[in-house]
Amino acid sequence: MGDLILNVDLAAPERRPKKERGNRKHQSFVRRRRELERRGVLRQKQLPPNRGGPRRTPAKPPPSCPKENGSAGTGVPSNTKGKGRGAAGGTPESTGAPSALQNGRAKTKGRGRGAVAGAPPAPTKLLAMDCEMVGTGPGGRTSALARCSIVSYDGDVVYDRYVRPEAPIVDYRTRWSGIRRQHMDKAVPFHQAQRQVLRILAGKVVVGHAIHNDFKALRYSHPKALTRDTARIPLLNRRGGFPENVAVSLKRLTKALLNQDIQVGTSGHSSVEDARATMELYKVVEEEWEQHLRQNPEQE
C-alpha cells in the first residue's frame, strides 16, 4: 500500500473584523458616546451598563472658586468699613427712624471690635438709655413713661422725646423726673414713642442703670445678652469702693468713678445727662466686663 501524505495547515485561521452593528447613524452615535465616556462628560446615570467590566466613573469637575461680594474664598462681604465710634449719634427730637447705623447693617473699623465672634460690641452697636416716669392711677402710684432719652457711645443724642401717658397724670414727680405740665403740650403719644424707640434699640447693646425699670415703662423686654445694667456690674462697685452685692445709685457711682455731680438741685433729673453718665460708667470697665461675659455667658 502506498504512503498517505496529509497536508495539514496548523496556522490559525485569519479572523475577519467584527462588523459594527447598525447603520452609519447608530455607529456614529456609539463612537460619540464612547468618546464622551472616555472624557468623563456623561454623568453616572447616563452611562449604559458595561457588560463584562466595571462601570466608568465620570471625572469630577474642578471646584469653583468662591467669589462673593468681592471676597475670594471667605464668603465675607468686603464692605466692612464704618465711621468709628459715635457714628450712631443723632439730634434731639429725633423721629426714631432707623438709619444704616441704627439698624446694625453698617460695619466699623474702630479697633477691630466686633469683627470676630466673642469680641466686645462695636461702638456703633452700643446705646445708653434712660427714662423718666410720672405717676398715674390711684394716688399716682403707677409709673408711666413721660420722657425717653437715648445716646450713642460718644454721648450724642439719638432720641429724646417727652411722652404722653395713656392714663391721666396724677403726680408729675417733678422733684425726681423733671417733668412738668407744659412738657405734655408737645409730647408724643405713648404708642408712637414706643414704636420709635424699639426701632432704634433693635439689634443694639443697650446700657442703662436699673434698666429693667425703663424697659417696664416701655412695655418691652430687650434680649438679656444685649443688655448691660450698670447697677448689676460688680466691677463698678469694686472700683468705686462699694460692696459688690449692693445696688448703688447712679449718682453715687458717677461721683465715685467719674468725679462728676449729676441729679443736683430741685429741678429734677435729666434723662440725657443720666444716659451719658451710664455710658461713661460702662466704659470704665468695658473691656474687663465684656471679657468676663464671654467667659461666663450665663451671667449676661
Tab-separated table of C-alpha atoms in Angstrom:
chain	number	residue	atom	x	y	z
A	1	MET	CA	0.000	0.000	0.000
A	2	GLY	CA	1.385	3.387	-0.900
A	3	ASP	CA	2.191	6.067	1.731
A	4	LEU	CA	-0.661	8.513	2.565
A	5	ILE	CA	0.550	12.091	2.725
A	6	LEU	CA	-1.608	14.616	4.636
A	7	ASN	CA	-1.085	18.309	4.045
A	8	VAL	CA	-2.267	19.952	7.291
A	9	ASP	CA	-2.057	23.778	7.798
A	10	LEU	CA	-1.630	24.393	11.538
A	11	ALA	CA	-1.784	28.211	11.299
A	12	ALA	CA	-4.805	29.837	12.960
A	13	PRO	CA	-7.385	30.987	10.516
A	14	GLU	CA	-7.487	34.719	9.933
A	15	ARG	CA	-10.354	36.372	11.776
A	16	ARG	CA	-12.426	38.819	9.942
A	17	PRO	CA	-13.004	42.163	11.645
A	18	LYS	CA	-16.268	42.250	13.508
A	19	LYS	CA	-18.708	44.450	11.754
A	20	GLU	CA	-20.332	47.067	13.885
A	21	ARG	CA	-23.984	46.647	14.207
A	22	GLY	CA	-26.495	49.138	12.961
A	23	ASN	CA	-26.433	51.778	10.313
A	24	ARG	CA	-23.986	54.638	9.999
A	25	LYS	CA	-26.059	56.965	12.164
A	26	HIS	CA	-26.088	54.451	15.005
A	27	GLN	CA	-22.368	53.757	14.610
A	28	SER	CA	-21.634	57.479	14.784
A	29	PHE	CA	-23.737	57.751	17.933
A	30	VAL	CA	-21.898	54.840	19.566
A	31	ARG	CA	-18.493	56.324	18.751
A	32	ARG	CA	-19.540	59.671	20.065
A	33	ARG	CA	-20.865	58.152	23.272
A	34	ARG	CA	-17.654	56.216	23.857
A	35	GLU	CA	-15.641	59.397	23.402
A	36	LEU	CA	-17.831	61.224	25.925
A	37	GLU	CA	-17.457	58.310	28.343
A	38	ARG	CA	-13.705	58.392	27.939
A	39	ARG	CA	-13.635	62.127	28.703
A	40	GLY	CA	-15.895	61.690	31.708
A	41	VAL	CA	-18.541	64.088	30.419
A	42	LEU	CA	-21.507	61.772	30.831
A	43	ARG	CA	-22.973	61.590	34.352
A	44	GLN	CA	-23.191	58.236	36.054
A	45	LYS	CA	-26.915	57.795	35.470
A	46	GLN	CA	-26.420	58.480	31.752
A	47	LEU	CA	-23.896	55.678	31.307
A	48	PRO	CA	-25.261	52.386	29.986
A	49	PRO	CA	-24.445	49.200	31.902
A	50	ASN	CA	-20.960	47.992	30.963
A	51	ARG	CA	-21.106	44.304	30.389
A	52	GLY	CA	-18.067	42.385	31.456
A	53	GLY	CA	-16.298	45.208	33.244
A	54	PRO	CA	-16.607	47.897	35.938
A	55	ARG	CA	-18.654	50.973	35.236
A	56	ARG	CA	-16.708	54.043	34.250
A	57	THR	CA	-16.759	56.749	36.890
A	58	PRO	CA	-17.095	60.230	35.449
A	59	ALA	CA	-14.409	62.692	36.374
A	60	LYS	CA	-15.396	65.274	38.947
A	61	PRO	CA	-15.460	68.868	37.728
A	62	PRO	CA	-12.882	71.143	39.338
A	63	PRO	CA	-14.194	73.082	42.345
A	64	SER	CA	-15.344	76.562	41.538
A	65	CYS	CA	-13.633	79.499	43.127
A	66	PRO	CA	-16.000	81.230	45.549
A	67	LYS	CA	-16.262	84.932	44.871
A	68	GLU	CA	-18.905	86.536	46.988
A	69	ASN	CA	-19.125	90.265	47.451
A	70	GLY	CA	-15.541	90.736	46.366
A	71	SER	CA	-14.006	88.330	48.887
A	72	ALA	CA	-12.195	85.325	47.478
A	73	GLY	CA	-12.755	82.110	49.358
A	74	THR	CA	-14.069	83.664	52.543
A	75	GLY	CA	-17.686	84.457	51.827
A	76	VAL	CA	-17.332	87.593	53.950
A	77	PRO	CA	-18.586	90.829	52.395
A	78	SER	CA	-15.780	93.231	51.636
A	79	ASN	CA	-17.799	96.282	52.676
A	80	THR	CA	-16.714	96.368	56.306
A	81	LYS	CA	-15.630	99.957	56.687
A	82	GLY	CA	-17.557	102.192	59.010
A	83	LYS	CA	-17.367	105.570	60.649
A	84	GLY	CA	-15.897	104.632	64.019
A	85	ARG	CA	-17.236	105.486	67.409
A	86	GLY	CA	-20.148	107.801	67.897
A	87	ALA	CA	-21.419	107.463	64.330
A	88	ALA	CA	-24.841	106.479	65.609
A	89	GLY	CA	-25.391	109.933	67.014
A	90	GLY	CA	-28.497	111.918	66.253
A	91	THR	CA	-30.232	115.116	67.258
A	92	PRO	CA	-32.770	115.926	69.970
A	93	GLU	CA	-36.342	115.469	68.891
A	94	SER	CA	-35.230	112.592	66.667
A	95	THR	CA	-38.095	110.813	64.969
A	96	GLY	CA	-36.520	107.450	65.736
A	97	ALA	CA	-36.335	106.337	62.091
A	98	PRO	CA	-33.506	103.785	61.949
A	99	SER	CA	-30.509	104.805	59.867
A	100	ALA	CA	-27.919	102.485	58.330
A	101	LEU	CA	-26.022	102.574	61.615
A	102	GLN	CA	-29.101	102.276	63.822
A	103	ASN	CA	-30.336	99.076	62.172
A	104	GLY	CA	-26.955	97.412	62.667
A	105	ARG	CA	-26.081	96.935	58.985
A	106	ALA	CA	-23.131	99.336	58.975
A	107	LYS	CA	-19.730	98.000	59.967
A	108	THR	CA	-16.981	99.812	61.818
A	109	LYS	CA	-13.236	99.926	61.722
A	110	GLY	CA	-12.581	101.174	65.229
A	111	ARG	CA	-10.140	98.853	66.928
A	112	GLY	CA	-11.403	95.798	65.161
A	113	ARG	CA	-14.022	95.336	67.853
A	114	GLY	CA	-16.976	93.200	66.907
A	115	ALA	CA	-15.135	91.811	63.883
A	116	VAL	CA	-14.815	88.321	65.338
A	117	ALA	CA	-17.141	86.171	67.369
A	118	GLY	CA	-16.967	86.903	71.080
A	119	ALA	CA	-15.275	90.290	70.658
A	120	PRO	CA	-16.604	93.334	72.563
A	121	PRO	CA	-19.524	95.030	70.786
A	122	ALA	CA	-18.618	97.706	68.268
A	123	PRO	CA	-19.237	101.300	69.378
A	124	THR	CA	-21.964	101.722	66.765
A	125	LYS	CA	-23.790	98.774	68.353
A	126	LEU	CA	-23.847	100.398	71.792
A	127	LEU	CA	-26.550	102.759	73.054
A	128	ALA	CA	-27.355	104.088	76.512
A	129	MET	CA	-30.946	104.796	77.543
A	130	ASP	CA	-32.644	106.473	80.474
A	131	CYS	CA	-36.335	107.142	81.062
A	132	GLU	CA	-38.269	109.415	83.378
A	133	MET	CA	-41.624	108.397	84.798
A	134	VAL	CA	-44.691	110.136	86.214
A	135	GLY	CA	-47.453	108.741	88.430
A	136	THR	CA	-50.859	107.621	87.150
A	137	GLY	CA	-53.740	105.679	88.646
A	138	PRO	CA	-54.965	105.792	92.263
A	139	GLY	CA	-52.679	108.001	94.301
A	140	GLY	CA	-50.257	108.283	91.353
A	141	ARG	CA	-48.629	105.022	92.390
A	142	THR	CA	-48.445	103.564	88.863
A	143	SER	CA	-45.305	104.612	86.999
A	144	ALA	CA	-45.831	105.700	83.386
A	145	LEU	CA	-43.273	106.744	80.782
A	146	ALA	CA	-43.037	110.532	80.346
A	147	ARG	CA	-39.598	111.003	78.736
A	148	CYS	CA	-37.146	108.720	76.963
A	149	SER	CA	-33.579	109.638	76.028
A	150	ILE	CA	-31.070	107.551	74.070
A	151	VAL	CA	-27.424	108.498	73.461
A	152	SER	CA	-24.655	106.959	71.399
A	153	TYR	CA	-21.306	105.584	72.569
A	154	ASP	CA	-19.853	109.119	72.396
A	155	GLY	CA	-22.832	110.694	74.165
A	156	ASP	CA	-24.539	112.157	71.092
A	157	VAL	CA	-28.317	112.315	71.438
A	158	VAL	CA	-30.037	109.747	69.239
A	159	TYR	CA	-33.537	110.167	70.667
A	160	ASP	CA	-35.074	112.499	73.245
A	161	ARG	CA	-38.826	112.902	73.481
A	162	TYR	CA	-41.450	113.714	76.067
A	163	VAL	CA	-44.136	111.052	76.096
A	164	ARG	CA	-47.826	111.432	76.905
A	165	PRO	CA	-49.059	108.506	79.051
A	166	GLU	CA	-52.286	106.777	78.125
A	167	ALA	CA	-53.785	107.380	81.593
A	168	PRO	CA	-54.204	110.843	83.143
A	169	ILE	CA	-51.171	112.045	85.085
A	170	VAL	CA	-51.853	112.272	88.814
A	171	ASP	CA	-48.320	113.031	90.046
A	172	TYR	CA	-45.656	114.612	87.837
A	173	ARG	CA	-42.919	113.663	90.326
A	174	THR	CA	-41.079	116.802	89.193
A	175	ARG	CA	-38.509	116.659	92.008
A	176	TRP	CA	-37.120	113.449	90.523
A	177	SER	CA	-38.437	113.252	86.955
A	178	GLY	CA	-38.065	116.886	85.962
A	179	ILE	CA	-41.411	116.571	84.150
A	180	ARG	CA	-43.840	119.475	84.261
A	181	ARG	CA	-47.321	120.046	82.904
A	182	GLN	CA	-46.089	122.176	79.973
A	183	HIS	CA	-43.880	119.337	78.729
A	184	MET	CA	-47.007	117.400	77.796
A	185	ASP	CA	-48.106	120.061	75.287
A	186	LYS	CA	-45.754	118.708	72.599
A	187	ALA	CA	-45.387	115.183	73.934
A	188	VAL	CA	-45.877	112.267	71.555
A	189	PRO	CA	-48.438	109.556	72.370
A	190	PHE	CA	-47.052	106.525	74.173
A	191	HIS	CA	-47.551	104.022	71.339
A	192	GLN	CA	-45.849	106.310	68.829
A	193	ALA	CA	-42.857	106.780	71.128
A	194	GLN	CA	-42.752	103.053	71.811
A	195	ARG	CA	-42.547	102.221	68.092
A	196	GLN	CA	-39.793	104.778	67.522
A	197	VAL	CA	-37.700	103.614	70.481
A	198	LEU	CA	-37.993	99.911	69.681
A	199	ARG	CA	-36.833	100.504	66.111
A	200	ILE	CA	-33.725	102.250	67.446
A	201	LEU	CA	-32.956	99.568	70.050
A	202	ALA	CA	-33.393	96.623	67.672
A	203	GLY	CA	-30.146	94.631	67.495
A	204	LYS	CA	-28.264	97.058	69.759
A	205	VAL	CA	-26.435	96.513	73.049
A	206	VAL	CA	-28.358	98.751	75.466
A	207	VAL	CA	-26.644	100.196	78.530
A	208	GLY	CA	-28.672	101.549	81.445
A	209	HIS	CA	-28.829	101.821	85.221
A	210	ALA	CA	-31.521	99.594	86.744
A	211	ILE	CA	-32.661	99.429	83.152
A	212	HIS	CA	-35.344	96.858	83.842
A	213	ASN	CA	-37.454	99.761	85.126
A	214	ASP	CA	-37.044	101.606	81.833
A	215	PHE	CA	-37.983	98.512	79.809
A	216	LYS	CA	-41.010	98.018	82.043
A	217	ALA	CA	-42.157	101.584	81.366
A	218	LEU	CA	-41.745	100.906	77.640
A	219	ARG	CA	-43.629	97.605	78.000
A	220	TYR	CA	-40.722	95.917	76.318
A	221	SER	CA	-38.254	93.136	77.039
A	222	HIS	CA	-34.801	93.520	75.467
A	223	PRO	CA	-32.648	90.391	74.900
A	224	LYS	CA	-30.635	89.677	78.015
A	225	ALA	CA	-27.453	89.065	76.009
A	226	LEU	CA	-27.752	92.598	74.592
A	227	THR	CA	-28.327	94.347	77.935
A	228	ARG	CA	-25.676	95.931	80.177
A	229	ASP	CA	-27.026	97.115	83.538
A	230	THR	CA	-24.524	99.285	85.399
A	231	ALA	CA	-26.467	98.639	88.625
A	232	ARG	CA	-25.534	94.962	88.308
A	233	ILE	CA	-21.861	95.098	87.342
A	234	PRO	CA	-19.830	94.102	90.418
A	235	LEU	CA	-16.674	95.522	88.836
A	236	LEU	CA	-18.110	99.033	89.063
A	237	ASN	CA	-18.940	98.644	92.738
A	238	ARG	CA	-15.466	97.279	93.387
A	239	ARG	CA	-13.815	100.174	91.551
A	240	GLY	CA	-15.926	102.665	93.491
A	241	GLY	CA	-15.225	101.040	96.858
A	242	PHE	CA	-18.770	99.736	97.347
A	243	PRO	CA	-19.844	96.192	98.303
A	244	GLU	CA	-20.314	94.091	95.183
A	245	ASN	CA	-23.762	92.794	96.131
A	246	VAL	CA	-25.290	96.226	96.886
A	247	ALA	CA	-27.266	98.274	94.343
A	248	VAL	CA	-25.533	101.648	94.311
A	249	SER	CA	-27.316	104.683	92.885
A	250	LEU	CA	-26.227	106.176	89.577
A	251	LYS	CA	-25.458	109.467	91.344
A	252	ARG	CA	-23.039	107.857	93.824
A	253	LEU	CA	-21.300	105.710	91.205
A	254	THR	CA	-20.831	108.698	88.915
A	255	LYS	CA	-19.321	110.762	91.712
A	256	ALA	CA	-17.016	107.971	92.895
A	257	LEU	CA	-15.757	106.809	89.487
A	258	LEU	CA	-16.110	109.847	87.225
A	259	ASN	CA	-15.875	112.628	89.813
A	260	GLN	CA	-18.971	114.228	88.304
A	261	ASP	CA	-22.072	115.570	90.013
A	262	ILE	CA	-25.418	114.684	88.469
A	263	GLN	CA	-29.028	114.903	89.650
A	264	VAL	CA	-28.309	118.031	91.679
A	265	GLY	CA	-30.757	120.793	92.544
A	266	THR	CA	-34.529	120.684	92.793
A	267	SER	CA	-35.374	120.887	89.101
A	268	GLY	CA	-35.319	117.117	88.726
A	269	HIS	CA	-33.245	114.643	86.747
A	270	SER	CA	-32.234	114.965	83.104
A	271	SER	CA	-32.596	111.661	81.290
A	272	VAL	CA	-29.986	112.759	78.710
A	273	GLU	CA	-27.468	113.518	81.470
A	274	ASP	CA	-28.207	110.212	83.194
A	275	ALA	CA	-27.862	108.234	79.948
A	276	ARG	CA	-24.489	109.837	79.227
A	277	ALA	CA	-23.263	109.112	82.768
A	278	THR	CA	-24.363	105.498	82.398
A	279	MET	CA	-22.388	105.075	79.170
A	280	GLU	CA	-19.276	106.610	80.754
A	281	LEU	CA	-19.542	104.220	83.702
A	282	TYR	CA	-19.796	101.269	81.319
A	283	LYS	CA	-16.643	102.440	79.531
A	284	VAL	CA	-14.698	102.347	82.813
A	285	VAL	CA	-14.957	98.550	82.957
A	286	GLU	CA	-15.903	97.820	79.340
A	287	GLU	CA	-13.007	95.589	78.310
A	288	GLU	CA	-12.852	93.660	81.578
A	289	TRP	CA	-16.611	93.243	81.832
A	290	GLU	CA	-17.042	92.052	78.234
A	291	GLN	CA	-14.239	89.550	78.735
A	292	HIS	CA	-15.978	88.310	81.888
A	293	LEU	CA	-19.258	87.883	79.972
A	294	ARG	CA	-17.534	85.927	77.212
A	295	GLN	CA	-16.158	83.536	79.816
A	296	ASN	CA	-19.437	83.412	81.766
A	297	PRO	CA	-22.232	83.810	79.208
A	298	GLU	CA	-24.868	82.680	81.720
A	299	GLN	CA	-24.322	85.929	83.650
A	300	GLU	CA	-25.309	88.135	80.742
